[in-house]
Amino acid sequence: MSEEKFNNKYNSIKTGTKLNCSGCGLELTFMSTPSFGGGKLKEGGRVCRDCFKKIVKINASFGMKSKVKYNVNDVKKLLDPKHNNSNSIENSIIEVSETLFNITIDKEQDNHDIPYWSHVYVYSYNDLNYANKDQKKFYFKFKDHFLKGENIPIDGNTNYAFILYFDLLKEYEKHNDIQLLEQQFKQLGECCPKTKSYALDALRNLLRDKGDPESLEKAIELQDDRYQYEYGFSDYDPDAYKLGRLYKEKLDLNKQQVSWLNKFYNPSNVFLSIEGCCIATINYYLLILKELSKQLKKNHTTLAKEIKLLKEQVLLHYKEESQYQWGSYELGYYSSEIENNLYLNIFKKAENEVRNLFGHKRKISAEFPYQYAETAFEDKIGIALVQIMEEMKLQISSPDHQTQIELNAQNVNRWKTFFNQLKIKLIEGNQKEFILGITDLEKVNQKNPNIEHIFYEASKAIAKQNQIVALQYYAKYIYYDLKSKKIDNKPINKTLQKLLFKTDEQLSSFREIISQLILNKDIKLTLNQITKIYEPKRKKIVLDIQAIKKVEAKHSDTVELLNQYLINDETTSNIEVYDTKNEKTTTIKEFDTKKDASIFIQALVLSEMQKEVLFKIAKNDFSVSMGQIEILAMEKGMFKNQLIDSINDSCAEFLDGEALIEEEDNSYIIEESYYNELLK
């Protein structure tokens, strides 16, 4: 805004001009000119306050349309007694309300002994002359209490407040104390908020009229929305939605911290929309400025001073580049904007550092906004700022669980950084940490539309170390892939298939499990089923009892003869059977618990009792009743379960962790193939 436009808007009389009233010829001054831009005419003339008041009483439309409809001749006709008699004067009162013009009738005094005074435009202190006796009496009582620092409620009768407003301006011409007037206007604004904006305009005009540097600087301050709100000249809070105001209570910020955060408008972006990211950036920014202030203090300066010097350098450049003459409005506007941008630049630098530490690859532009002042910025602040940021970044807290979830929803490939770190752990042999890490990744990627790819890559990574976990991860890949918008359906490649499945039966079982998962979506059931894929499938043998009886009958004599040999000599390792028909002897080898211990592999360490149990089960077609084992255990002072468990523990490492002896109904059985693996 140019100085001319600014003065037209805020000053009653253009600076450096001399103007007389178009009605009575009176020289116009601040005190004699209608307030708030009133009384201007079409061709540029203007009327004084007294003439303005007279014309409005003759024709109410003059108040709002003088500049559009009336010229000097119109004004003179309206003020000429020959053209106007007493009957033409409307005894109307212009109400200051949502309805601009309204004819009202005075009411009686209200219930609070405040004489009711219909709302009118008040143009000067002299308008008190139009008040009745009770209204005048109350006004002076109101003023007397006001000057003592006491506000009497006026219950919406704003005429009293506006009369006092002009009364205070009148008194100012005598004492010329601008600070006293400012305090009085603040107090009046508390009593009647409608006076605030008018008081602010009057103060700015008076300060500019004084012309000294201090007054001009004060006038610029009065243009600042924050100053107006803090000192009661406006109900508008410019910081209502800035970071300092929003987080003052939540982060228990002090006045200086609130001020640093309110230097700029809330920078809105997707990263800061996550509260955890925003709070981390705020804390880091405040930490940086606190440390920077300490260092500047050691150099006998302050952050505010250095920012002010930079601001003045930029303002000087702006003025030199501008084609227009600057007024106080331009000076105030650009001064505030430059200061805001300088602090915002530091905040952006802090935000980028937090983004980097939080694994958010996208960065924002944090270049210094004023190239012609960049060297000065680096010398005074920039170099120290970089060093402080490097030292302070260790104090940035890691993102919490909810923040991680939101970050992964924004950046769908963010998980890859953490996954690569887990792969290194796996290569180093830390399988447990890898599995725990994948579990954590699953938890914090629940909103990530690409979560299934985590498990596909995890399945490939751990296939060599743990086949069951690899298959479970692939099942989770299928589970999450079915939930995604686009189903990828990546298969297990041929190399991994050979690694994961030793038999076609295992592959077929896994395919069946995955088929069921696609139908029922029950991932818990699926994961449990996968744990059993590598278990050996035992074949159930059904004995033909009738056939056994026939064989027993046929060879009963031979069996009886063998039993006699066994009873007579338990330690005999060879049994000779004489075949009379062929006239030759056949030797049958017998298990001997004392002499045949060497039949087991050398690395397998078993006690004599454990060997005896194994021989007993093996001799009985790899199945023996629990009662027989219980009798044997009791003879040795042991329990049968204790004995069986000790054997299984000794043999487990040679059977890939599988149990050698298992229970079936009321018997203990041994898988023959397992037993053979233990033999030499």
mmCIF file with all atom_site columns, N, CA and C in Angstrom, residues 264 266-268 281-282 284-286 340-356 363-368:
data_model
loop_
_atom_site.group_PDB
_atom_site.id
_atom_site.type_symbol
_atom_site.label_atom_id
_atom_site.label_alt_id
_atom_site.label_comp_id
_atom_site.label_asym_id
_atom_site.label_entity_id
_atom_site.label_seq_id
_atom_site.pdbx_PDB_ins_code
_atom_site.Cartn_x
_atom_site.Cartn_y
_atom_site.Cartn_z
_atom_site.occupancy
_atom_site.B_iso_or_equiv
_atom_site.pdbx_formal_charge
_atom_site.auth_seq_id
_atom_site.auth_comp_id
_atom_site.auth_asym_id
_atom_site.auth_atom_id
_atom_site.pdbx_PDB_model_num
ATOM 1  N N  . PHE A 1 264 ? 6.007  -17.521 13.273 1.00 0.00 ? 264 PHE A N  1
ATOM 2  C CA . PHE A 1 264 ? 5.582  -17.850 11.910 1.00 0.00 ? 264 PHE A CA 1
ATOM 3  C C  . PHE A 1 264 ? 4.270  -18.616 11.972 1.00 0.00 ? 264 PHE A C  1
ATOM 4  N N  . ASN A 1 266 ? 1.693  -21.617 11.285 1.00 0.00 ? 266 ASN A N  1
ATOM 5  C CA . ASN A 1 266 ? 1.863  -23.061 11.415 1.00 0.00 ? 266 ASN A CA 1
ATOM 6  C C  . ASN A 1 266 ? 2.200  -23.685 10.062 1.00 0.00 ? 266 ASN A C  1
ATOM 7  N N  . PRO A 1 267 ? 3.436  -24.196 9.880  1.00 0.00 ? 267 PRO A N  1
ATOM 8  C CA . PRO A 1 267 ? 3.799  -24.809 8.593  1.00 0.00 ? 267 PRO A CA 1
ATOM 9  C C  . PRO A 1 267 ? 3.077  -26.138 8.420  1.00 0.00 ? 267 PRO A C  1
ATOM 10 N N  . SER A 1 268 ? 2.189  -26.209 7.481  1.00 0.00 ? 268 SER A N  1
ATOM 11 C CA . SER A 1 268 ? 1.347  -27.397 7.314  1.00 0.00 ? 268 SER A CA 1
ATOM 12 C C  . SER A 1 268 ? 1.913  -28.307 6.230  1.00 0.00 ? 268 SER A C  1
ATOM 13 N N  . THR A 1 281 ? 9.864  -32.122 16.250 1.00 0.00 ? 281 THR A N  1
ATOM 14 C CA . THR A 1 281 ? 10.447 -30.969 15.554 1.00 0.00 ? 281 THR A CA 1
ATOM 15 C C  . THR A 1 281 ? 10.410 -29.729 16.436 1.00 0.00 ? 281 THR A C  1
ATOM 16 N N  . ILE A 1 282 ? 9.291  -29.512 17.131 1.00 0.00 ? 282 ILE A N  1
ATOM 17 C CA . ILE A 1 282 ? 9.167  -28.367 18.044 1.00 0.00 ? 282 ILE A CA 1
ATOM 18 C C  . ILE A 1 282 ? 10.250 -28.425 19.118 1.00 0.00 ? 282 ILE A C  1
ATOM 19 N N  . TYR A 1 284 ? 13.081 -30.002 19.144 1.00 0.00 ? 284 TYR A N  1
ATOM 20 C CA . TYR A 1 284 ? 14.422 -29.836 18.571 1.00 0.00 ? 284 TYR A CA 1
ATOM 21 C C  . TYR A 1 284 ? 14.679 -28.374 18.210 1.00 0.00 ? 284 TYR A C  1
ATOM 22 N N  . TYR A 1 285 ? 13.699 -27.724 17.616 1.00 0.00 ? 285 TYR A N  1
ATOM 23 C CA . TYR A 1 285 ? 13.795 -26.297 17.254 1.00 0.00 ? 285 TYR A CA 1
ATOM 24 C C  . TYR A 1 285 ? 14.041 -25.438 18.495 1.00 0.00 ? 285 TYR A C  1
ATOM 25 N N  . LEU A 1 286 ? 13.290 -25.669 19.545 1.00 0.00 ? 286 LEU A N  1
ATOM 26 C CA . LEU A 1 286 ? 13.445 -24.887 20.783 1.00 0.00 ? 286 LEU A CA 1
ATOM 27 C C  . LEU A 1 286 ? 14.793 -25.160 21.438 1.00 0.00 ? 286 LEU A C  1
ATOM 28 N N  . ASN A 1 340 ? 9.503  -13.248 10.437 1.00 0.00 ? 340 ASN A N  1
ATOM 29 C CA . ASN A 1 340 ? 8.835  -14.554 10.418 1.00 0.00 ? 340 ASN A CA 1
ATOM 30 C C  . ASN A 1 340 ? 9.601  -15.561 9.561  1.00 0.00 ? 340 ASN A C  1
ATOM 31 N N  . ASN A 1 341 ? 10.047 -15.119 8.381  1.00 0.00 ? 341 ASN A N  1
ATOM 32 C CA . ASN A 1 341 ? 10.749 -16.021 7.463  1.00 0.00 ? 341 ASN A CA 1
ATOM 33 C C  . ASN A 1 341 ? 12.106 -16.468 8.006  1.00 0.00 ? 341 ASN A C  1
ATOM 34 N N  . LEU A 1 342 ? 12.777 -15.587 8.746  1.00 0.00 ? 342 LEU A N  1
ATOM 35 C CA . LEU A 1 342 ? 14.075 -15.952 9.317  1.00 0.00 ? 342 LEU A CA 1
ATOM 36 C C  . LEU A 1 342 ? 13.926 -17.061 10.360 1.00 0.00 ? 342 LEU A C  1
ATOM 37 N N  . TYR A 1 343 ? 12.940 -16.927 11.216 1.00 0.00 ? 343 TYR A N  1
ATOM 38 C CA . TYR A 1 343 ? 12.701 -17.971 12.222 1.00 0.00 ? 343 TYR A CA 1
ATOM 39 C C  . TYR A 1 343 ? 12.161 -19.251 11.567 1.00 0.00 ? 343 TYR A C  1
ATOM 40 N N  . LEU A 1 344 ? 11.313 -19.083 10.563 1.00 0.00 ? 344 LEU A N  1
ATOM 41 C CA . LEU A 1 344 ? 10.755 -20.246 9.875  1.00 0.00 ? 344 LEU A CA 1
ATOM 42 C C  . LEU A 1 344 ? 11.852 -21.051 9.185  1.00 0.00 ? 344 LEU A C  1
ATOM 43 N N  . ASN A 1 345 ? 12.870 -20.369 8.665  1.00 0.00 ? 345 ASN A N  1
ATOM 44 C CA . ASN A 1 345 ? 13.976 -21.058 8.011  1.00 0.00 ? 345 ASN A CA 1
ATOM 45 C C  . ASN A 1 345 ? 14.718 -21.964 8.991  1.00 0.00 ? 345 ASN A C  1
ATOM 46 N N  . ILE A 1 346 ? 14.904 -21.495 10.210 1.00 0.00 ? 346 ILE A N  1
ATOM 47 C CA . ILE A 1 346 ? 15.555 -22.315 11.241 1.00 0.00 ? 346 ILE A CA 1
ATOM 48 C C  . ILE A 1 346 ? 14.671 -23.515 11.581 1.00 0.00 ? 346 ILE A C  1
ATOM 49 N N  . PHE A 1 347 ? 13.361 -23.282 11.664 1.00 0.00 ? 347 PHE A N  1
ATOM 50 C CA . PHE A 1 347 ? 12.430 -24.370 11.971 1.00 0.00 ? 347 PHE A CA 1
ATOM 51 C C  . PHE A 1 347 ? 12.468 -25.433 10.872 1.00 0.00 ? 347 PHE A C  1
ATOM 52 N N  . LYS A 1 348 ? 12.546 -25.012 9.606  1.00 0.00 ? 348 LYS A N  1
ATOM 53 C CA . LYS A 1 348 ? 12.596 -25.968 8.496  1.00 0.00 ? 348 LYS A CA 1
ATOM 54 C C  . LYS A 1 348 ? 13.869 -26.808 8.537  1.00 0.00 ? 348 LYS A C  1
ATOM 55 N N  . LYS A 1 349 ? 14.976 -26.171 8.904  1.00 0.00 ? 349 LYS A N  1
ATOM 56 C CA . LYS A 1 349 ? 16.228 -26.927 9.040  1.00 0.00 ? 349 LYS A CA 1
ATOM 57 C C  . LYS A 1 349 ? 16.086 -28.001 10.127 1.00 0.00 ? 349 LYS A C  1
ATOM 58 N N  . ALA A 1 350 ? 15.439 -27.618 11.225 1.00 0.00 ? 350 ALA A N  1
ATOM 59 C CA . ALA A 1 350 ? 15.207 -28.579 12.311 1.00 0.00 ? 350 ALA A CA 1
ATOM 60 C C  . ALA A 1 350 ? 14.298 -29.709 11.838 1.00 0.00 ? 350 ALA A C  1
ATOM 61 N N  . GLU A 1 351 ? 13.272 -29.370 11.082 1.00 0.00 ? 351 GLU A N  1
ATOM 62 C CA . GLU A 1 351 ? 12.336 -30.380 10.589 1.00 0.00 ? 351 GLU A CA 1
ATOM 63 C C  . GLU A 1 351 ? 13.033 -31.392 9.685  1.00 0.00 ? 351 GLU A C  1
ATOM 64 N N  . ASN A 1 352 ? 13.908 -30.921 8.810  1.00 0.00 ? 352 ASN A N  1
ATOM 65 C CA . ASN A 1 352 ? 14.617 -31.837 7.907  1.00 0.00 ? 352 ASN A CA 1
ATOM 66 C C  . ASN A 1 352 ? 15.500 -32.822 8.676  1.00 0.00 ? 352 ASN A C  1
ATOM 67 N N  . GLU A 1 353 ? 16.099 -32.352 9.759  1.00 0.00 ? 353 GLU A N  1
ATOM 68 C CA . GLU A 1 353 ? 16.935 -33.244 10.572 1.00 0.00 ? 353 GLU A CA 1
ATOM 69 C C  . GLU A 1 353 ? 16.081 -34.315 11.245 1.00 0.00 ? 353 GLU A C  1
ATOM 70 N N  . VAL A 1 354 ? 14.907 -33.933 11.729 1.00 0.00 ? 354 VAL A N  1
ATOM 71 C CA . VAL A 1 354 ? 13.994 -34.896 12.353 1.00 0.00 ? 354 VAL A CA 1
ATOM 72 C C  . VAL A 1 354 ? 13.496 -35.886 11.306 1.00 0.00 ? 354 VAL A C  1
ATOM 73 N N  . ARG A 1 355 ? 13.171 -35.394 10.112 1.00 0.00 ? 355 ARG A N  1
ATOM 74 C CA . ARG A 1 355 ? 12.740 -36.284 9.024  1.00 0.00 ? 355 ARG A CA 1
ATOM 75 C C  . ARG A 1 355 ? 13.805 -37.348 8.744  1.00 0.00 ? 355 ARG A C  1
ATOM 76 N N  . ASN A 1 356 ? 15.047 -36.921 8.706  1.00 0.00 ? 356 ASN A N  1
ATOM 77 C CA . ASN A 1 356 ? 16.139 -37.843 8.407  1.00 0.00 ? 356 ASN A CA 1
ATOM 78 C C  . ASN A 1 356 ? 16.268 -38.913 9.491  1.00 0.00 ? 356 ASN A C  1
ATOM 79 N N  . LYS A 1 363 ? 12.353 -34.569 1.816  1.00 0.00 ? 363 LYS A N  1
ATOM 80 C CA . LYS A 1 363 ? 12.788 -33.376 2.542  1.00 0.00 ? 363 LYS A CA 1
ATOM 81 C C  . LYS A 1 363 ? 12.047 -32.148 2.018  1.00 0.00 ? 363 LYS A C  1
ATOM 82 N N  . ILE A 1 364 ? 12.030 -31.083 2.827  1.00 0.00 ? 364 ILE A N  1
ATOM 83 C CA . ILE A 1 364 ? 11.447 -29.815 2.403  1.00 0.00 ? 364 ILE A CA 1
ATOM 84 C C  . ILE A 1 364 ? 12.568 -28.830 2.100  1.00 0.00 ? 364 ILE A C  1
ATOM 85 N N  . SER A 1 365 ? 12.261 -27.812 1.328  1.00 0.00 ? 365 SER A N  1
ATOM 86 C CA . SER A 1 365 ? 13.259 -26.799 0.997  1.00 0.00 ? 365 SER A CA 1
ATOM 87 C C  . SER A 1 365 ? 13.535 -25.930 2.219  1.00 0.00 ? 365 SER A C  1
ATOM 88 N N  . ALA A 1 366 ? 14.818 -25.851 2.588  1.00 0.00 ? 366 ALA A N  1
ATOM 89 C CA . ALA A 1 366 ? 15.203 -25.039 3.751  1.00 0.00 ? 366 ALA A CA 1
ATOM 90 C C  . ALA A 1 366 ? 16.303 -24.053 3.373  1.00 0.00 ? 366 ALA A C  1
ATOM 91 N N  . GLU A 1 367 ? 16.275 -23.626 2.113  1.00 0.00 ? 367 GLU A N  1
ATOM 92 C CA . GLU A 1 367 ? 17.263 -22.647 1.668  1.00 0.00 ? 367 GLU A CA 1
ATOM 93 C C  . GLU A 1 367 ? 16.979 -21.290 2.299  1.00 0.00 ? 367 GLU A C  1
ATOM 94 N N  . PHE A 1 368 ? 18.045 -20.531 2.535  1.00 0.00 ? 368 PHE A N  1
ATOM 95 C CA . PHE A 1 368 ? 17.872 -19.206 3.134  1.00 0.00 ? 368 PHE A CA 1
ATOM 96 C C  . PHE A 1 368 ? 17.092 -18.326 2.162  1.00 0.00 ? 368 PHE A C  1
#
